[in-house]
Amino acid sequence: MDDELVTCPYNKEHRIIRYRLPYHIIKCKKQYVGKQLEPCPFNAMHLVDKNEMTAHIKDCPDYLITVENDMIKEYAPSRSGVGSERFSRASSTALQKRSQQM
């Protein structure tokens, strides 16, 4: 269970279950007084000091995941047009038959 616990970026003494972190951050941010933290562009749960953001982006573990997902979207074959022509002909034929029956 220890691997499910994460440390709050606002208070290092807070240990939270991973799936509760977004809710905890909202509460803890209101009480936080300190350096301005900004969310990482690859994972909003990574809150980093403005001055350290460039270094974080270079080492962010979610960067590769984001790049891989973008590549899959760009290079995967599109399925939007598959069978749509056949469907539209079938539906228009059915509409014509229905209108003739009325």
Tab-separated table of N, CA and C in Angstrom:
chain	number	residue	atom	x	y	z
A	1	MET	N	0.825	-1.188	0.000
A	1	MET	CA	0.000	0.000	0.000
A	1	MET	C	0.869	1.251	0.000
A	2	ASP	N	2.110	1.125	0.426
A	2	ASP	CA	2.987	2.287	0.505
A	2	ASP	C	3.240	2.902	-0.868
A	3	ASP	N	3.237	2.063	-1.937
A	3	ASP	CA	3.467	2.612	-3.272
A	3	ASP	C	2.255	3.389	-3.784
A	4	GLU	N	1.101	3.224	-3.158
A	4	GLU	CA	-0.085	3.980	-3.545
A	4	GLU	C	-0.101	5.362	-2.902
A	5	LEU	N	0.749	5.587	-1.923
A	5	LEU	CA	0.800	6.881	-1.251
A	5	LEU	C	1.742	7.818	-1.991
A	6	VAL	N	1.310	9.065	-2.121
A	6	VAL	CA	2.138	10.090	-2.757
A	6	VAL	C	2.269	11.268	-1.797
A	7	THR	N	3.282	12.074	-2.031
A	7	THR	CA	3.546	13.227	-1.177
A	7	THR	C	2.902	14.467	-1.777
A	8	CYS	N	2.264	15.238	-0.944
A	8	CYS	CA	1.636	16.492	-1.359
A	8	CYS	C	2.721	17.480	-1.787
A	9	PRO	N	2.559	18.143	-2.928
A	9	PRO	CA	3.572	19.109	-3.363
A	9	PRO	C	3.588	20.386	-2.519
A	10	TYR	N	2.520	20.655	-1.800
A	10	TYR	CA	2.448	21.859	-0.977
A	10	TYR	C	2.964	21.646	0.439
A	11	ASN	N	2.805	20.424	0.967
A	11	ASN	CA	3.259	20.119	2.321
A	11	ASN	C	3.849	18.712	2.307
A	12	LYS	N	5.161	18.614	2.424
A	12	LYS	CA	5.867	17.329	2.308
A	12	LYS	C	5.499	16.343	3.415
A	13	GLU	N	4.869	16.817	4.472
A	13	GLU	CA	4.452	15.919	5.551
A	13	GLU	C	3.136	15.216	5.231
A	14	HIS	N	2.411	15.686	4.250
A	14	HIS	CA	1.144	15.062	3.861
A	14	HIS	C	1.408	13.894	2.925
A	15	ARG	N	0.912	12.716	3.300
A	15	ARG	CA	0.982	11.523	2.448
A	15	ARG	C	-0.454	11.140	2.117
A	16	ILE	N	-0.762	11.055	0.832
A	16	ILE	CA	-2.135	10.869	0.381
A	16	ILE	C	-2.196	9.678	-0.567
A	17	ILE	N	-3.320	8.974	-0.549
A	17	ILE	CA	-3.546	7.910	-1.524
A	17	ILE	C	-3.626	8.573	-2.900
A	18	ARG	N	-2.969	7.973	-3.875
A	18	ARG	CA	-2.800	8.577	-5.202
A	18	ARG	C	-4.108	9.099	-5.803
A	19	TYR	N	-5.181	8.316	-5.751
A	19	TYR	CA	-6.411	8.746	-6.406
A	19	TYR	C	-7.109	9.894	-5.674
A	20	ARG	N	-6.709	10.179	-4.435
A	20	ARG	CA	-7.283	11.296	-3.680
A	20	ARG	C	-6.478	12.591	-3.848
A	21	LEU	N	-5.322	12.520	-4.490
A	21	LEU	CA	-4.445	13.683	-4.604
A	21	LEU	C	-5.112	14.900	-5.244
A	22	PRO	N	-5.863	14.772	-6.335
A	22	PRO	CA	-6.480	15.973	-6.914
A	22	PRO	C	-7.377	16.725	-5.928
A	23	TYR	N	-8.122	16.012	-5.119
A	23	TYR	CA	-9.006	16.646	-4.138
A	23	TYR	C	-8.192	17.295	-3.017
A	24	HIS	N	-7.134	16.604	-2.611
A	24	HIS	CA	-6.284	17.131	-1.550
A	24	HIS	C	-5.581	18.408	-2.001
A	25	ILE	N	-5.103	18.432	-3.226
A	25	ILE	CA	-4.385	19.602	-3.738
A	25	ILE	C	-5.267	20.844	-3.701
A	26	ILE	N	-6.519	20.696	-4.046
A	26	ILE	CA	-7.434	21.845	-4.022
A	26	ILE	C	-7.517	22.422	-2.616
A	27	LYS	N	-7.659	21.557	-1.616
A	27	LYS	CA	-7.747	22.026	-0.226
A	27	LYS	C	-6.427	22.625	0.249
A	28	CYS	N	-5.348	21.927	-0.030
A	28	CYS	CA	-4.047	22.326	0.493
A	28	CYS	C	-3.545	23.616	-0.164
A	29	LYS	N	-3.885	23.822	-1.420
A	29	LYS	CA	-3.444	25.018	-2.142
A	29	LYS	C	-3.993	26.292	-1.494
A	30	LYS	N	-5.202	26.222	-0.959
A	30	LYS	CA	-5.830	27.389	-0.323
A	30	LYS	C	-5.053	27.843	0.910
A	31	GLN	N	-4.434	26.902	1.610
A	31	GLN	CA	-3.713	27.217	2.841
A	31	GLN	C	-2.219	27.442	2.607
A	32	TYR	N	-1.744	27.170	1.403
A	32	TYR	CA	-0.315	27.207	1.100
A	32	TYR	C	0.211	28.635	1.000
A	33	VAL	N	1.324	28.871	1.672
A	33	VAL	CA	2.045	30.138	1.553
A	33	VAL	C	3.490	29.767	1.237
A	34	GLY	N	3.949	30.134	0.074
A	34	GLY	CA	5.316	29.780	-0.314
A	34	GLY	C	5.544	30.069	-1.773
A	35	LYS	N	6.497	29.352	-2.360
A	35	LYS	CA	6.828	29.548	-3.767
A	35	LYS	C	5.621	29.248	-4.650
A	36	GLN	N	5.531	29.990	-5.744
A	36	GLN	CA	4.453	29.780	-6.710
A	36	GLN	C	4.693	28.476	-7.468
A	37	LEU	N	3.764	27.539	-7.362
A	37	LEU	CA	3.884	26.265	-8.059
A	37	LEU	C	2.969	26.265	-9.276
A	38	GLU	N	3.460	25.696	-10.367
A	38	GLU	CA	2.683	25.606	-11.597
A	38	GLU	C	2.532	24.147	-11.996
A	39	PRO	N	1.410	23.803	-12.643
A	39	PRO	CA	1.230	22.418	-13.090
A	39	PRO	C	2.092	22.103	-14.312
A	40	CYS	N	2.585	20.897	-14.346
A	40	CYS	CA	3.364	20.397	-15.482
A	40	CYS	C	2.430	20.282	-16.698
A	41	PRO	N	2.899	20.605	-17.899
A	41	PRO	CA	2.039	20.490	-19.077
A	41	PRO	C	1.700	19.045	-19.455
A	42	PHE	N	2.416	18.074	-18.895
A	42	PHE	CA	2.184	16.673	-19.223
A	42	PHE	C	1.396	15.927	-18.152
A	43	ASN	N	1.344	16.469	-16.930
A	43	ASN	CA	0.590	15.847	-15.842
A	43	ASN	C	0.250	16.936	-14.830
A	44	ALA	N	-1.017	17.259	-14.707
A	44	ALA	CA	-1.455	18.351	-13.835
A	44	ALA	C	-1.193	18.073	-12.357
A	45	MET	N	-0.907	16.828	-12.001
A	45	MET	CA	-0.610	16.514	-10.606
A	45	MET	C	0.846	16.797	-10.259
A	46	HIS	N	1.664	17.094	-11.249
A	46	HIS	CA	3.044	17.509	-11.001
A	46	HIS	C	3.040	19.018	-10.820
A	47	LEU	N	3.168	19.473	-9.601
A	47	LEU	CA	3.231	20.906	-9.321
A	47	LEU	C	4.681	21.259	-9.030
A	48	VAL	N	5.217	22.183	-9.815
A	48	VAL	CA	6.646	22.472	-9.787
A	48	VAL	C	6.858	23.973	-9.649
A	49	ASP	N	7.929	24.342	-8.953
A	49	ASP	CA	8.322	25.745	-8.837
A	49	ASP	C	8.566	26.305	-10.241
A	50	LYS	N	8.121	27.546	-10.463
A	50	LYS	CA	8.278	28.172	-11.785
A	50	LYS	C	9.717	28.100	-12.286
A	51	ASN	N	10.671	28.331	-11.395
A	51	ASN	CA	12.083	28.354	-11.779
A	51	ASN	C	12.627	26.974	-12.148
A	52	GLU	N	11.967	25.918	-11.707
A	52	GLU	CA	12.439	24.553	-11.961
A	52	GLU	C	11.644	23.850	-13.060
A	53	MET	N	10.713	24.564	-13.683
A	53	MET	CA	9.832	23.937	-14.668
A	53	MET	C	10.603	23.380	-15.866
A	54	THR	N	11.569	24.109	-16.391
A	54	THR	CA	12.327	23.635	-17.550
A	54	THR	C	13.042	22.323	-17.240
A	55	ALA	N	13.662	22.249	-16.078
A	55	ALA	CA	14.354	21.016	-15.677
A	55	ALA	C	13.353	19.877	-15.501
A	56	HIS	N	12.192	20.174	-14.930
A	56	HIS	CA	11.179	19.139	-14.729
A	56	HIS	C	10.688	18.594	-16.072
A	57	ILE	N	10.432	19.481	-17.020
A	57	ILE	CA	9.931	19.045	-18.327
A	57	ILE	C	10.920	18.098	-18.998
A	58	LYS	N	12.201	18.359	-18.851
A	58	LYS	CA	13.221	17.485	-19.447
A	58	LYS	C	13.207	16.093	-18.827
A	59	ASP	N	12.868	16.009	-17.533
A	59	ASP	CA	12.907	14.736	-16.815
A	59	ASP	C	11.530	14.154	-16.504
A	60	CYS	N	10.467	14.790	-16.966
A	60	CYS	CA	9.113	14.349	-16.607
A	60	CYS	C	8.836	12.943	-17.142
A	61	PRO	N	8.421	12.010	-16.270
A	61	PRO	CA	8.138	10.648	-16.723
A	61	PRO	C	6.914	10.571	-17.633
A	62	ASP	N	6.030	11.553	-17.562
A	62	ASP	CA	4.829	11.536	-18.395
A	62	ASP	C	5.057	12.129	-19.781
A	63	TYR	N	6.223	12.697	-20.016
A	63	TYR	CA	6.530	13.266	-21.330
A	63	TYR	C	6.472	12.192	-22.414
A	64	LEU	N	7.135	11.050	-22.164
A	64	LEU	CA	7.155	9.981	-23.165
A	64	LEU	C	5.768	9.424	-23.419
A	65	ILE	N	4.969	9.309	-22.383
A	65	ILE	CA	3.599	8.817	-22.550
A	65	ILE	C	2.824	9.756	-23.465
A	66	THR	N	2.969	11.052	-23.250
A	66	THR	CA	2.276	12.047	-24.068
A	66	THR	C	2.740	11.979	-25.515
A	67	VAL	N	4.032	11.874	-25.724
A	67	VAL	CA	4.579	11.803	-27.085
A	67	VAL	C	4.100	10.538	-27.785
A	68	GLU	N	4.105	9.408	-27.085
A	68	GLU	CA	3.646	8.155	-27.677
A	68	GLU	C	2.178	8.245	-28.069
A	69	ASN	N	1.342	8.811	-27.202
A	69	ASN	CA	-0.082	8.953	-27.510
A	69	ASN	C	-0.300	9.854	-28.721
A	70	ASP	N	0.457	10.932	-28.815
A	70	ASP	CA	0.345	11.828	-29.965
A	70	ASP	C	0.738	11.118	-31.255
A	71	MET	N	1.779	10.297	-31.188
A	71	MET	CA	2.221	9.566	-32.377
A	71	MET	C	1.174	8.546	-32.807
A	72	ILE	N	0.558	7.884	-31.846
A	72	ILE	CA	-0.476	6.900	-32.169
A	72	ILE	C	-1.647	7.588	-32.861
A	73	LYS	N	-2.067	8.733	-32.333
A	73	LYS	CA	-3.184	9.464	-32.942
A	73	LYS	C	-2.845	9.917	-34.356
A	74	GLU	N	-1.613	10.348	-34.562
A	74	GLU	CA	-1.218	10.891	-35.857
A	74	GLU	C	-1.033	9.809	-36.910
A	75	TYR	N	-0.464	8.674	-36.526
A	75	TYR	CA	-0.103	7.663	-37.511
A	75	TYR	C	-1.048	6.466	-37.571
A	76	ALA	N	-1.994	6.362	-36.666
A	76	ALA	CA	-2.940	5.249	-36.699
A	76	ALA	C	-3.914	5.468	-37.860
A	77	PRO	N	-4.322	4.400	-38.533
A	77	PRO	CA	-5.271	4.570	-39.638
A	77	PRO	C	-6.615	5.072	-39.127
A	78	SER	N	-7.221	5.950	-39.888
A	78	SER	CA	-8.511	6.517	-39.510
A	78	SER	C	-9.607	5.501	-39.769
A	79	ARG	N	-10.537	5.383	-38.852
A	79	ARG	CA	-11.649	4.449	-39.009
A	79	ARG	C	-12.958	5.184	-39.272
A	80	SER	N	-12.917	6.488	-39.336
A	80	SER	CA	-14.148	7.257	-39.448
A	80	SER	C	-14.878	7.007	-40.758
A	81	GLY	N	-14.164	6.758	-41.844
A	81	GLY	CA	-14.810	6.593	-43.137
A	81	GLY	C	-15.155	5.162	-43.484
A	82	VAL	N	-14.750	4.211	-42.681
A	82	VAL	CA	-14.951	2.798	-42.994
A	82	VAL	C	-16.427	2.450	-42.894
A	83	GLY	N	-17.019	2.022	-43.988
A	83	GLY	CA	-18.397	1.564	-43.991
A	83	GLY	C	-19.435	2.665	-43.951
A	84	SER	N	-19.044	3.914	-43.866
A	84	SER	CA	-20.027	4.985	-43.736
A	84	SER	C	-20.826	5.166	-45.019
A	85	GLU	N	-20.195	4.944	-46.175
A	85	GLU	CA	-20.896	5.095	-47.446
A	85	GLU	C	-21.990	4.036	-47.567
A	86	ARG	N	-21.667	2.815	-47.204
A	86	ARG	CA	-22.639	1.728	-47.271
A	86	ARG	C	-23.796	1.999	-46.324
A	87	PHE	N	-23.498	2.523	-45.133
A	87	PHE	CA	-24.533	2.815	-44.153
A	87	PHE	C	-25.462	3.909	-44.668
A	88	SER	N	-24.900	4.957	-45.252
A	88	SER	CA	-25.735	6.065	-45.706
A	88	SER	C	-26.656	5.624	-46.843
A	89	ARG	N	-26.184	4.736	-47.753
A	89	ARG	CA	-27.046	4.225	-48.821
A	89	ARG	C	-28.177	3.389	-48.241
A	90	ALA	N	-27.853	2.550	-47.256
A	90	ALA	CA	-28.868	1.688	-46.655
A	90	ALA	C	-29.920	2.511	-45.926
A	91	SER	N	-29.500	3.530	-45.202
A	91	SER	CA	-30.459	4.332	-44.449
A	91	SER	C	-31.335	5.160	-45.380
A	92	SER	N	-30.780	5.670	-46.491
A	92	SER	CA	-31.601	6.452	-47.417
A	92	SER	C	-32.611	5.556	-48.125
A	93	THR	N	-32.234	4.318	-48.434
A	93	THR	CA	-33.163	3.371	-49.044
A	93	THR	C	-34.294	3.047	-48.080
A	94	ALA	N	-33.974	2.852	-46.827
A	94	ALA	CA	-34.995	2.558	-45.821
A	94	ALA	C	-35.943	3.740	-45.657
A	95	LEU	N	-35.436	4.952	-45.688
A	95	LEU	CA	-36.291	6.141	-45.576
A	95	LEU	C	-37.226	6.264	-46.775
A	96	GLN	N	-36.732	5.949	-47.966
A	96	GLN	CA	-37.571	6.016	-49.161
A	96	GLN	C	-38.709	5.007	-49.075
A	97	LYS	N	-38.405	3.786	-48.653
A	97	LYS	CA	-39.438	2.757	-48.522
A	97	LYS	C	-40.479	3.165	-47.494
A	98	ARG	N	-40.026	3.728	-46.396
A	98	ARG	CA	-40.942	4.131	-45.330
A	98	ARG	C	-41.859	5.262	-45.804
A	99	SER	N	-41.314	6.227	-46.539
A	99	SER	CA	-42.135	7.341	-47.012
A	99	SER	C	-43.155	6.869	-48.051
A	100	GLN	N	-42.830	5.836	-48.840
A	100	GLN	CA	-43.763	5.303	-49.827
A	100	GLN	C	-44.917	4.577	-49.149
A	101	GLN	N	-44.665	3.951	-48.000
A	101	GLN	CA	-45.699	3.224	-47.278
A	101	GLN	C	-46.707	4.179	-46.653
A	102	MET	N	-46.297	5.379	-46.342
A	102	MET	CA	-47.191	6.342	-45.693
A	102	MET	C	-48.070	6.930	-46.711
